[in-house]
Amino acid sequence: MASESAASESNVQSVTYSSTRGDASQKSLSFRQVVMQGLAHDRGLFVPDTMPDISMDEIEALRGKTYAEVAVAVISKFVKPDQVPKDKLVDIVTRSCKAFRAEDVTPVIDVNGHFVLELFHGPTFAFKDVALQMLGNFFEYFLKTGSNDGRLAILGATSGDTGSAAIYGLRGKEGIDCVILYPKGRVSEIQERQMTTVPDDNIHCVSVDGTFDDCQDLVKAAFREASFRDEVHLGAVNSINWCRVLAQTTYYYWSYLRVTDKHPDAGLVNFSVPTGNFGDILAGYYSKRMGLPVGKLIVATNENDILHRFFTKGEYHRYDIQETISPSMDICVSSNFERYLFHLAGDDPATLTSWISAFESTGKLTITGKKLEEARADFGSARADTTTTLATIKEYNDKHGYMLCPHSAVGVSAIQQLDMVNSSTVCLATAHEAKFPAACSRAVDPLPTPPPELSKLYALPTRSTDCPNDLAVVQAFMRRRIQDRVAKGEKKDDSLKNLLIGAAIAGGVVLLASTLLNRKKK
């Protein structure tokens, strides 16, 4: 029976993906293609052509499984052996999970009558480690099995956490160069040091004179230029890459199981998500569409509240970025929001494209009537300014002995504002508080002792390159760095070749001498 089941699964095709913008050449692409390509060539984002279902029986069968086992089961709904053989998928996910300090990978903690999903136990102490450890291993597998002639040049933008998580997921990977753009002076010192202290020669950190949105625009512009994209084999690590979103669905299933372990009658489980680029909460939305019993998804924002304004008033209107104590959320244009807008538009590329065109030309998109009602049915939202965020950090430390980072505190504040502090609500703790000592010390003094992995960063040498907000300069930098590394690789190959030739000659000489000696003895 088991062999029949395995044979049946091997005949099932993986989910395919198409661009939100509807270009004919960007339809029905494979998982391998969308992971390696990152951004659709028509500037859209890839979304699943079909949404796989998961039954309650299947969910219950995951109870008691390890995180890796749960993750493989969820990802297997999208990725079948025609894309990644099952044993390879298990290996990719298992190795990714071993990079985490916690046995549970993402522990679920009961605090103040609600749950906290701790997503900061990975190498860089932030939630993005979950997806980027997996993405790095998927890249490695695809490159080794024929994609891109074995080479990939990653160009990523970070508001703080994506950069270091991508770097730790890609450092030392054969055939991969990783260039990370970050806004100069707009990430915390720890976040910057997590990136710039990594010595691997395939890692390149670039400090851009601008905001995160500027960095993100540079990445998108590079992808739009076909000649450059093809020349360097450009790839993406930001959440525009579908693999990021897919990997993040896994911890919604994990946390649902842990909540209902303790409260079997919980019913629907709510999630409050500190939100910047919309990828994290989008994973919850897709999990809900698959069949996971999710109640309300809460979009929690700081002063950069474009998403809160959308879900309360239907106004997706772009304002200037405000610098806050939660820098990873200092974003005014949420890239992943296009995926949700596509679904809100009835999966119609024409409607979505008209909405995006209007927004790009005016900086404003306004939704009213039934569409706004539908959006509000999918998501709730709340906004926490700096004063509120600091008060929440202090309250949880003083009253509950639990330390929140500024981003996680925004998510906790949201459920307080919406009167959703209960045993059916999970707040996503997206980063460790020690990454933001300057902000947290404004609420708690003295601060808890930071993990040694972060403390030691202050003693390590750093390296980064300053760069203007100029696409041509960024492209020239990437070309130069890739050429330098390829040249180094060729020198290493030549050295190895010479060493092998020398060894072969030496071995031949020894063999000849031995033969002559034997003849002499005879």
Coordinates of C-alpha atoms in Angstrom, one line a residue:
M1 CA 0.0 0.0 0.0
A2 CA 2.9 2.4 0.8
S3 CA 4.5 1.8 -2.5
E4 CA 1.2 2.4 -4.3
S5 CA 0.8 5.7 -2.4
A6 CA 4.4 6.8 -3.3
A7 CA 3.8 5.9 -7.0
S8 CA 0.5 7.8 -6.9
E9 CA 2.2 10.9 -5.4
S10 CA 5.0 10.8 -8.0
N11 CA 2.4 11.0 -10.8
V12 CA 0.8 14.2 -9.3
Q13 CA 2.0 17.5 -10.8
S14 CA 3.2 20.3 -8.6
V15 CA 1.3 23.6 -8.4
T16 CA 2.2 26.0 -11.2
Y17 CA 2.4 29.8 -11.0
S18 CA 1.5 32.9 -13.1
S19 CA 2.2 36.6 -12.8
T20 CA -0.2 38.9 -11.3
R21 CA 0.2 41.2 -14.4
G22 CA -1.0 38.5 -16.8
D23 CA 1.8 38.4 -19.5
A24 CA 1.4 35.2 -21.6
S25 CA 5.0 34.3 -21.2
Q26 CA 4.7 34.4 -17.4
K27 CA 1.9 31.9 -17.0
S28 CA 2.0 28.3 -15.7
L29 CA 5.7 28.4 -14.6
S30 CA 7.1 25.6 -12.5
F31 CA 8.2 25.9 -8.8
R32 CA 11.8 25.7 -10.0
Q33 CA 11.3 28.5 -12.5
V34 CA 9.7 30.9 -10.1
V35 CA 12.2 30.3 -7.3
M36 CA 15.1 30.9 -9.7
Q37 CA 13.5 33.8 -11.5
G38 CA 12.2 35.6 -8.4
L39 CA 10.2 38.5 -10.1
A40 CA 8.0 38.0 -13.1
H41 CA 9.4 39.6 -16.3
D42 CA 6.3 41.7 -16.6
R43 CA 7.0 43.3 -13.2
G44 CA 4.3 41.2 -11.5
L45 CA 4.6 38.7 -8.7
F46 CA 4.0 35.0 -9.1
V47 CA 0.9 33.5 -7.5
P48 CA -0.3 29.9 -7.4
D49 CA -2.6 28.9 -10.3
T50 CA -4.5 26.6 -8.0
M51 CA -4.7 26.6 -4.2
P52 CA -4.3 23.1 -2.7
D53 CA -6.7 22.0 0.0
I54 CA -5.7 20.6 3.4
S55 CA -8.4 18.7 5.4
M56 CA -8.8 18.7 9.1
D57 CA -7.9 15.0 9.1
E58 CA -4.6 15.9 7.4
I59 CA -4.0 18.7 9.9
E60 CA -4.7 16.4 12.9
A61 CA -2.3 13.8 11.5
L62 CA 0.4 16.4 11.9
R63 CA -0.1 16.7 15.7
G64 CA 2.9 15.3 17.5
K65 CA 5.2 15.7 14.4
T66 CA 8.4 17.7 14.5
Y67 CA 8.6 21.1 12.9
A68 CA 10.5 19.7 9.9
E69 CA 7.8 17.0 9.4
V70 CA 5.0 19.6 9.5
A71 CA 6.9 21.8 7.1
V72 CA 7.5 19.0 4.6
A73 CA 3.8 18.1 4.7
V74 CA 2.7 21.7 4.1
I75 CA 5.3 22.4 1.3
S76 CA 4.5 19.0 -0.3
K77 CA 1.0 20.4 -1.0
F78 CA 2.6 22.7 -3.6
V79 CA 5.9 20.9 -4.4
K80 CA 5.6 17.4 -5.8
P81 CA 8.4 15.0 -6.8
D82 CA 8.3 16.3 -10.4
Q83 CA 10.0 19.4 -9.0
V84 CA 11.9 18.2 -6.0
P85 CA 12.0 14.4 -5.1
K86 CA 10.5 13.7 -1.7
D87 CA 13.8 12.6 -0.2
K88 CA 15.5 15.8 -1.4
L89 CA 12.7 18.0 0.0
V90 CA 13.0 16.2 3.4
D91 CA 16.7 16.9 3.3
I92 CA 16.3 20.6 2.4
V93 CA 13.8 21.2 5.1
T94 CA 15.6 19.2 7.8
R95 CA 18.9 20.8 7.2
S96 CA 17.2 24.2 7.3
C97 CA 15.6 23.5 10.7
K98 CA 18.9 22.3 12.1
A99 CA 20.2 25.9 11.8
F100 CA 17.9 26.9 14.7
R101 CA 18.9 27.0 18.4
A102 CA 15.4 25.8 19.6
E103 CA 14.4 22.1 19.2
D104 CA 10.9 23.3 18.3
V105 CA 12.4 25.8 15.7
T106 CA 9.6 28.3 16.5
P107 CA 8.4 27.8 20.1
V108 CA 4.9 28.9 21.1
I109 CA 4.8 30.6 24.5
D110 CA 1.8 31.4 26.7
V111 CA 2.1 35.1 27.9
N112 CA -0.6 37.2 29.6
G113 CA -3.5 35.0 28.4
H114 CA -2.5 34.9 24.7
F115 CA 0.2 33.1 22.8
V116 CA 3.5 34.4 21.4
L117 CA 5.1 32.6 18.4
E118 CA 8.9 33.0 18.9
L119 CA 10.4 33.3 15.4
F120 CA 13.8 34.5 16.5
H121 CA 15.7 31.3 17.3
G122 CA 17.5 31.1 13.9
P123 CA 21.0 32.3 13.0
T124 CA 20.2 36.0 12.8
F125 CA 17.5 36.1 15.6
A126 CA 14.7 37.2 13.2
F127 CA 11.7 35.5 11.6
K128 CA 13.2 35.7 8.1
D129 CA 15.6 32.9 9.0
V130 CA 12.8 30.3 8.6
A131 CA 12.2 31.1 5.0
L132 CA 15.7 32.1 4.0
Q133 CA 17.4 29.0 5.3
M134 CA 15.0 27.0 3.2
L135 CA 15.4 29.3 0.2
G136 CA 19.2 29.1 0.3
N137 CA 19.0 25.3 0.3
F138 CA 16.4 25.3 -2.6
F139 CA 18.8 27.5 -4.6
E140 CA 21.7 25.2 -3.9
Y141 CA 19.7 22.1 -5.0
F142 CA 18.4 23.8 -8.2
L143 CA 21.9 25.1 -9.2
K144 CA 23.4 21.6 -8.7
T145 CA 20.6 20.0 -10.8
G146 CA 20.9 22.1 -13.9
S147 CA 19.5 25.6 -13.4
N148 CA 21.3 28.8 -14.6
D149 CA 24.4 26.9 -15.7
G150 CA 25.2 26.6 -12.0
R151 CA 25.4 30.4 -11.3
L152 CA 23.1 32.8 -9.5
A153 CA 23.6 36.5 -8.6
I154 CA 21.2 37.6 -5.8
L155 CA 20.3 41.2 -5.5
G156 CA 18.3 41.9 -2.3
A157 CA 17.0 45.0 -0.4
T158 CA 16.7 45.0 3.4
S159 CA 15.1 47.2 6.0
G160 CA 17.1 45.4 8.6
D161 CA 16.4 41.6 8.9
T162 CA 16.1 40.2 5.4
G163 CA 19.7 41.1 4.6
S164 CA 21.4 39.2 7.4
A165 CA 19.0 36.3 7.1
A166 CA 19.7 36.0 3.4
I167 CA 23.5 36.3 4.0
Y168 CA 23.4 33.5 6.6
G169 CA 21.3 31.4 4.2
L170 CA 23.7 31.9 1.2
R171 CA 27.1 32.4 2.7
G172 CA 29.6 30.0 1.1
K173 CA 27.1 28.5 -1.3
E174 CA 28.8 27.4 -4.5
G175 CA 27.9 29.4 -7.6
I176 CA 26.0 32.1 -5.7
D177 CA 26.9 35.8 -5.3
C178 CA 24.8 37.8 -2.8
V179 CA 24.5 41.6 -3.0
I180 CA 22.4 43.2 -0.3
L181 CA 21.3 46.8 -0.4
Y182 CA 20.4 48.5 2.8
P183 CA 19.5 52.2 3.6
K184 CA 22.4 54.0 5.2
G185 CA 21.8 54.9 8.8
R186 CA 18.4 53.4 8.8
V187 CA 19.0 50.0 10.3
S188 CA 20.1 49.2 13.9
E189 CA 23.8 48.8 14.6
I190 CA 23.4 45.1 15.4
Q191 CA 21.4 44.5 12.1
E192 CA 24.2 46.2 10.2
R193 CA 27.0 44.3 11.9
Q194 CA 25.1 41.0 11.3
M195 CA 25.5 41.7 7.6
T196 CA 28.9 43.4 7.4
T197 CA 30.9 41.0 9.7
V198 CA 30.3 38.0 7.4
P199 CA 33.7 37.4 5.7
D200 CA 32.7 35.0 3.0
D201 CA 33.8 36.3 -0.4
N202 CA 30.4 35.6 -2.1
I203 CA 28.8 38.2 0.3
H204 CA 28.7 41.9 -0.7
C205 CA 26.9 44.5 1.5
V206 CA 26.0 47.9 0.0
S207 CA 25.0 50.9 2.0
V208 CA 22.7 53.0 -0.1
D209 CA 22.1 56.7 0.3
G210 CA 18.3 56.5 0.6
T211 CA 15.4 54.7 2.2
F212 CA 14.4 51.1 2.1
D213 CA 11.8 51.9 -0.6
D214 CA 14.7 53.3 -2.6
C215 CA 16.7 50.1 -2.2
Q216 CA 13.6 48.0 -3.1
D217 CA 13.1 50.2 -6.2
L218 CA 16.7 49.5 -7.3
V219 CA 16.1 45.8 -7.0
K220 CA 12.9 45.9 -9.1
A221 CA 14.5 48.2 -11.7
A222 CA 17.4 45.7 -12.1
F223 CA 15.0 42.9 -12.7
R224 CA 13.2 45.0 -15.4
E225 CA 16.4 45.3 -17.4
A226 CA 16.4 42.0 -19.3
S227 CA 20.0 42.3 -20.6
F228 CA 21.4 42.7 -17.1
R229 CA 19.1 40.2 -15.6
D230 CA 20.2 37.5 -18.1
E231 CA 23.9 38.5 -18.1
V232 CA 24.4 38.0 -14.3
H233 CA 21.7 35.3 -13.8
L234 CA 19.8 37.6 -11.4
G235 CA 17.8 36.1 -8.5
A236 CA 15.7 37.4 -5.6
V237 CA 15.7 36.8 -1.9
N238 CA 13.1 39.4 -0.9
S239 CA 9.6 38.2 -0.3
I240 CA 8.8 38.9 -3.9
N241 CA 10.2 35.3 -4.3
W242 CA 7.3 32.9 -3.9
C243 CA 9.5 30.4 -1.9
R244 CA 9.7 32.9 1.0
V245 CA 5.9 33.1 1.4
L246 CA 5.5 29.3 1.0
A247 CA 8.1 28.6 3.7
Q248 CA 6.5 31.0 6.1
T249 CA 3.1 29.2 5.9
T250 CA 4.7 26.4 7.8
Y251 CA 4.8 28.2 11.1
Y252 CA 1.1 29.1 11.0
Y253 CA 0.3 25.3 10.9
W254 CA 2.9 24.7 13.7
S255 CA 1.5 27.4 16.0
Y256 CA -2.2 26.3 15.3
L257 CA -1.3 22.8 16.4
R258 CA 0.5 24.1 19.6
V259 CA -2.4 26.3 20.5
T260 CA -5.0 23.6 20.1
D261 CA -2.8 21.1 22.0
K262 CA -3.4 23.3 25.0
H263 CA -6.9 24.4 24.1
P264 CA -8.6 21.7 22.0
D265 CA -11.8 23.8 21.7
A266 CA -10.1 26.9 20.5
G267 CA -11.8 26.8 17.1
L268 CA -10.4 29.5 14.9
V269 CA -7.0 30.9 15.8
N270 CA -6.2 34.6 15.3
F271 CA -2.8 35.9 14.3
S272 CA -1.4 39.4 14.9
V273 CA 1.5 40.1 12.6
P274 CA 3.9 43.1 12.7
T275 CA 3.7 44.1 9.1
G276 CA 6.0 45.9 6.6
N277 CA 6.3 44.2 3.2
F278 CA 3.1 42.1 3.8
G279 CA 4.9 38.7 3.1
D280 CA 4.6 37.3 6.6
I281 CA 0.9 37.9 7.0
L282 CA 0.3 36.9 3.4
A283 CA 1.5 33.4 4.4
G284 CA -1.2 33.3 7.0
Y285 CA -3.8 34.4 4.4
Y286 CA -2.7 31.5 2.0
S287 CA -2.8 29.1 5.0
K288 CA -6.3 30.1 5.7
R289 CA -7.3 29.7 2.0
M290 CA -5.9 26.2 2.1
G291 CA -8.1 25.2 5.0
L292 CA -6.2 26.0 8.2
P293 CA -8.8 27.2 10.8
V294 CA -7.6 30.8 10.9
G295 CA -9.9 33.5 12.4
K296 CA -8.7 37.1 12.1
L297 CA -5.4 38.1 10.6
I298 CA -4.3 41.4 12.2
V299 CA -2.1 43.8 10.2
A300 CA -0.1 45.6 12.9
T301 CA 1.8 48.7 11.7
N302 CA 3.9 51.5 13.2
E303 CA 3.7 55.1 12.1
N304 CA 4.3 54.0 8.5
D305 CA 0.7 52.9 8.4
I306 CA -0.3 52.7 4.7
L307 CA -1.7 49.2 5.2
H308 CA -3.7 50.2 8.3
R309 CA -5.2 53.1 6.4
F310 CA -6.1 50.7 3.6
F311 CA -7.9 48.2 5.8
T312 CA -9.8 50.9 7.8
K313 CA -10.6 53.5 5.1
G314 CA -9.7 51.8 1.8
E315 CA -6.9 54.3 1.2
Y316 CA -3.6 52.8 -0.1
H317 CA -2.0 56.3 -0.3
R318 CA 1.8 56.7 -0.3
Y319 CA 3.3 59.1 2.3
D320 CA 7.0 59.8 3.0
I321 CA 8.7 57.2 5.3
Q322 CA 9.0 58.1 9.0
E323 CA 12.0 56.8 10.8
T324 CA 10.8 54.8 13.8
I325 CA 12.2 52.5 16.5
S326 CA 10.9 49.5 14.5
P327 CA 13.0 50.0 11.4
S328 CA 12.1 46.7 9.7
M329 CA 8.6 48.1 9.3
D330 CA 9.6 51.5 8.0
I331 CA 8.1 50.7 4.5
C332 CA 5.6 52.8 2.5
V333 CA 5.1 50.5 -0.4
S334 CA 4.5 46.9 0.5
S335 CA 5.7 44.7 -2.3
N336 CA 3.7 41.6 -1.4
F337 CA 0.5 43.5 -1.2
E338 CA 0.2 43.2 -4.9
R339 CA -0.4 39.5 -4.5
Y340 CA -3.4 40.2 -2.1
L341 CA -4.7 42.9 -4.4
F342 CA -4.7 40.4 -7.3
H343 CA -6.9 38.1 -5.3
L344 CA -9.1 41.0 -4.2
A345 CA -9.5 41.9 -7.9
G346 CA -11.0 38.4 -8.4
D347 CA -7.6 37.0 -9.7
D348 CA -8.0 39.3 -12.7
P349 CA -4.7 40.6 -14.1
A350 CA -6.4 43.5 -16.0
T351 CA -8.1 44.9 -12.9
L352 CA -4.9 44.5 -10.9
T353 CA -2.8 46.2 -13.5
S354 CA -5.1 49.1 -13.7
W355 CA -5.0 49.5 -9.9
I356 CA -1.2 49.3 -9.9
S357 CA -0.8 51.8 -12.8
A358 CA -3.1 54.3 -11.0
F359 CA -1.0 53.9 -7.8
E360 CA 2.3 54.3 -9.6
S361 CA 1.2 57.4 -11.4
T362 CA -0.6 59.2 -8.5
G363 CA 0.7 57.5 -5.3
K364 CA -2.9 56.7 -4.5
L365 CA -5.2 53.6 -4.7
T366 CA -8.7 53.8 -3.1
I367 CA -11.0 50.9 -2.7
T368 CA -14.6 51.3 -1.7
G369 CA -17.9 49.3 -1.4
K370 CA -17.9 45.5 -1.6
K371 CA -14.2 45.2 -2.3
L372 CA -13.4 47.1 0.9
E373 CA -15.9 45.0 2.9
E374 CA -14.2 41.9 1.5
A375 CA -10.7 43.2 2.5
R376 CA -12.0 43.9 6.0
A377 CA -13.4 40.4 6.2
D378 CA -9.9 39.0 5.4
F379 CA -7.9 41.3 7.7
G380 CA -8.1 43.5 10.7
S381 CA -5.6 46.2 11.5
A382 CA -4.2 48.5 14.2
R383 CA -1.4 51.1 14.5
A384 CA 1.0 51.6 17.3
D385 CA 3.2 54.8 17.5
T386 CA 6.5 55.0 19.3
T387 CA 5.0 56.0 22.6
T388 CA 2.5 53.1 22.6
T389 CA 5.2 50.6 21.5
L390 CA 7.6 51.6 24.3
A391 CA 4.7 51.4 26.8
T392 CA 3.9 47.9 25.6
I393 CA 7.6 46.8 25.9
K394 CA 7.7 48.1 29.5
E395 CA 4.3 46.6 30.5
Y396 CA 5.3 43.1 29.3
N397 CA 8.7 43.2 30.9
D398 CA 7.5 44.6 34.3
K399 CA 4.2 42.7 34.6
H400 CA 4.9 39.5 32.8
G401 CA 8.7 39.1 32.8
Y402 CA 8.7 38.9 29.0
M403 CA 10.8 41.1 26.8
L404 CA 9.5 42.2 23.4
C405 CA 11.4 43.7 20.5
P406 CA 9.9 47.0 19.1
H407 CA 8.3 45.1 16.1
S408 CA 6.8 42.4 18.3
A409 CA 5.4 45.0 20.7
V410 CA 3.5 46.6 17.8
G411 CA 1.8 43.2 17.2
V412 CA 0.9 42.9 20.9
S413 CA -0.4 46.4 21.1
A414 CA -2.7 45.6 18.1
I415 CA -4.5 42.8 20.0
Q416 CA -4.8 45.0 23.0
Q417 CA -6.4 47.8 20.9
L418 CA -8.8 45.3 19.2
D419 CA -9.7 43.5 22.5
M420 CA -8.3 40.2 21.3
V421 CA -6.1 39.2 24.2
N422 CA -7.3 35.6 24.6
S423 CA -6.2 32.0 24.3
S424 CA -7.1 31.8 20.6
T425 CA -4.8 34.6 19.6
V426 CA -1.1 34.3 18.6
C427 CA 1.2 37.3 18.3
L428 CA 4.2 36.7 16.0
A429 CA 7.4 37.8 17.8
T430 CA 9.5 38.6 14.7
A431 CA 12.9 39.4 16.2
H432 CA 14.9 39.1 19.4
E433 CA 14.9 42.3 21.5
A434 CA 18.8 42.3 21.7
K435 CA 18.9 43.4 18.1
F436 CA 17.4 46.8 19.1
P437 CA 19.1 47.8 22.4
A438 CA 18.9 51.5 21.8
A439 CA 15.1 51.4 21.3
C440 CA 14.4 48.8 24.1
S441 CA 16.6 50.7 26.6
R442 CA 14.1 53.6 26.4
A443 CA 11.5 51.3 28.0
V444 CA 13.6 48.9 30.1
D445 CA 16.7 49.6 32.1
P446 CA 18.8 47.6 32.6
L447 CA 18.3 45.4 29.6
P448 CA 18.6 41.6 29.7
T449 CA 22.0 40.2 28.9
P450 CA 22.2 39.8 25.1
P451 CA 23.0 36.4 23.5
P452 CA 26.7 35.9 23.1
E453 CA 26.2 35.4 19.3
L454 CA 25.2 39.1 19.1
S455 CA 27.6 40.5 21.7
K456 CA 30.6 39.2 19.8
L457 CA 29.7 41.1 16.7
Y458 CA 31.0 44.4 18.2
A459 CA 34.6 43.0 18.2
L460 CA 34.5 41.7 14.6
P461 CA 35.8 43.6 11.6
T462 CA 33.2 44.9 9.1
R463 CA 33.2 45.5 5.4
S464 CA 30.6 47.3 3.2
T465 CA 30.5 49.6 0.2
D466 CA 28.8 53.0 0.1
C467 CA 26.7 53.6 -2.9
P468 CA 24.5 56.4 -4.3
N469 CA 20.8 55.7 -5.1
D470 CA 21.7 55.0 -8.7
L471 CA 20.9 51.8 -10.7
A472 CA 23.9 52.0 -13.0
V473 CA 26.3 52.2 -10.1
V474 CA 24.7 49.2 -8.4
Q475 CA 24.8 47.2 -11.6
A476 CA 28.5 48.1 -12.2
F477 CA 29.3 47.1 -8.6
M478 CA 27.6 43.7 -9.1
R479 CA 29.4 43.0 -12.4
R480 CA 32.8 43.9 -10.9
R481 CA 32.3 41.8 -7.8
I482 CA 31.0 38.8 -9.8
Q483 CA 34.0 39.1 -12.2
D484 CA 36.4 39.3 -9.3
R485 CA 35.1 36.2 -7.7
V486 CA 34.9 34.2 -10.9
A487 CA 38.5 35.2 -11.6
K488 CA 39.5 34.0 -8.1
G489 CA 37.6 30.8 -8.7
E490 CA 39.5 30.2 -12.0
K491 CA 42.8 30.8 -10.2
K492 CA 41.8 28.3 -7.6
D493 CA 40.8 25.8 -10.3
D494 CA 44.2 26.3 -12.1
S495 CA 46.1 25.9 -8.8
L496 CA 44.2 22.7 -8.1
K497 CA 44.8 21.5 -11.7
N498 CA 48.5 22.2 -11.3
L499 CA 48.6 20.4 -8.0
L500 CA 46.9 17.4 -9.4
I501 CA 49.2 17.3 -12.4
G502 CA 52.2 17.6 -10.1
A503 CA 50.9 14.8 -7.9
A504 CA 50.4 12.7 -11.0
I505 CA 53.9 13.3 -12.2
A506 CA 55.4 12.7 -8.8
G507 CA 53.4 9.5 -8.6
G508 CA 54.6 8.4 -12.0
V509 CA 58.2 9.1 -11.0
V510 CA 57.8 7.0 -7.8
L511 CA 56.2 4.2 -9.8
L512 CA 59.0 4.3 -12.4
A513 CA 61.7 4.3 -9.8
S514 CA 60.1 1.3 -8.0
T515 CA 59.9 -0.6 -11.3
L516 CA 63.5 0.0 -12.1
L517 CA 64.6 -1.0 -8.6
N518 CA 62.7 -4.3 -8.8
R519 CA 64.3 -5.1 -12.1
K520 CA 67.7 -4.4 -10.7
K521 CA 67.1 -6.8 -7.8
K522 CA 66.1 -9.5 -10.3

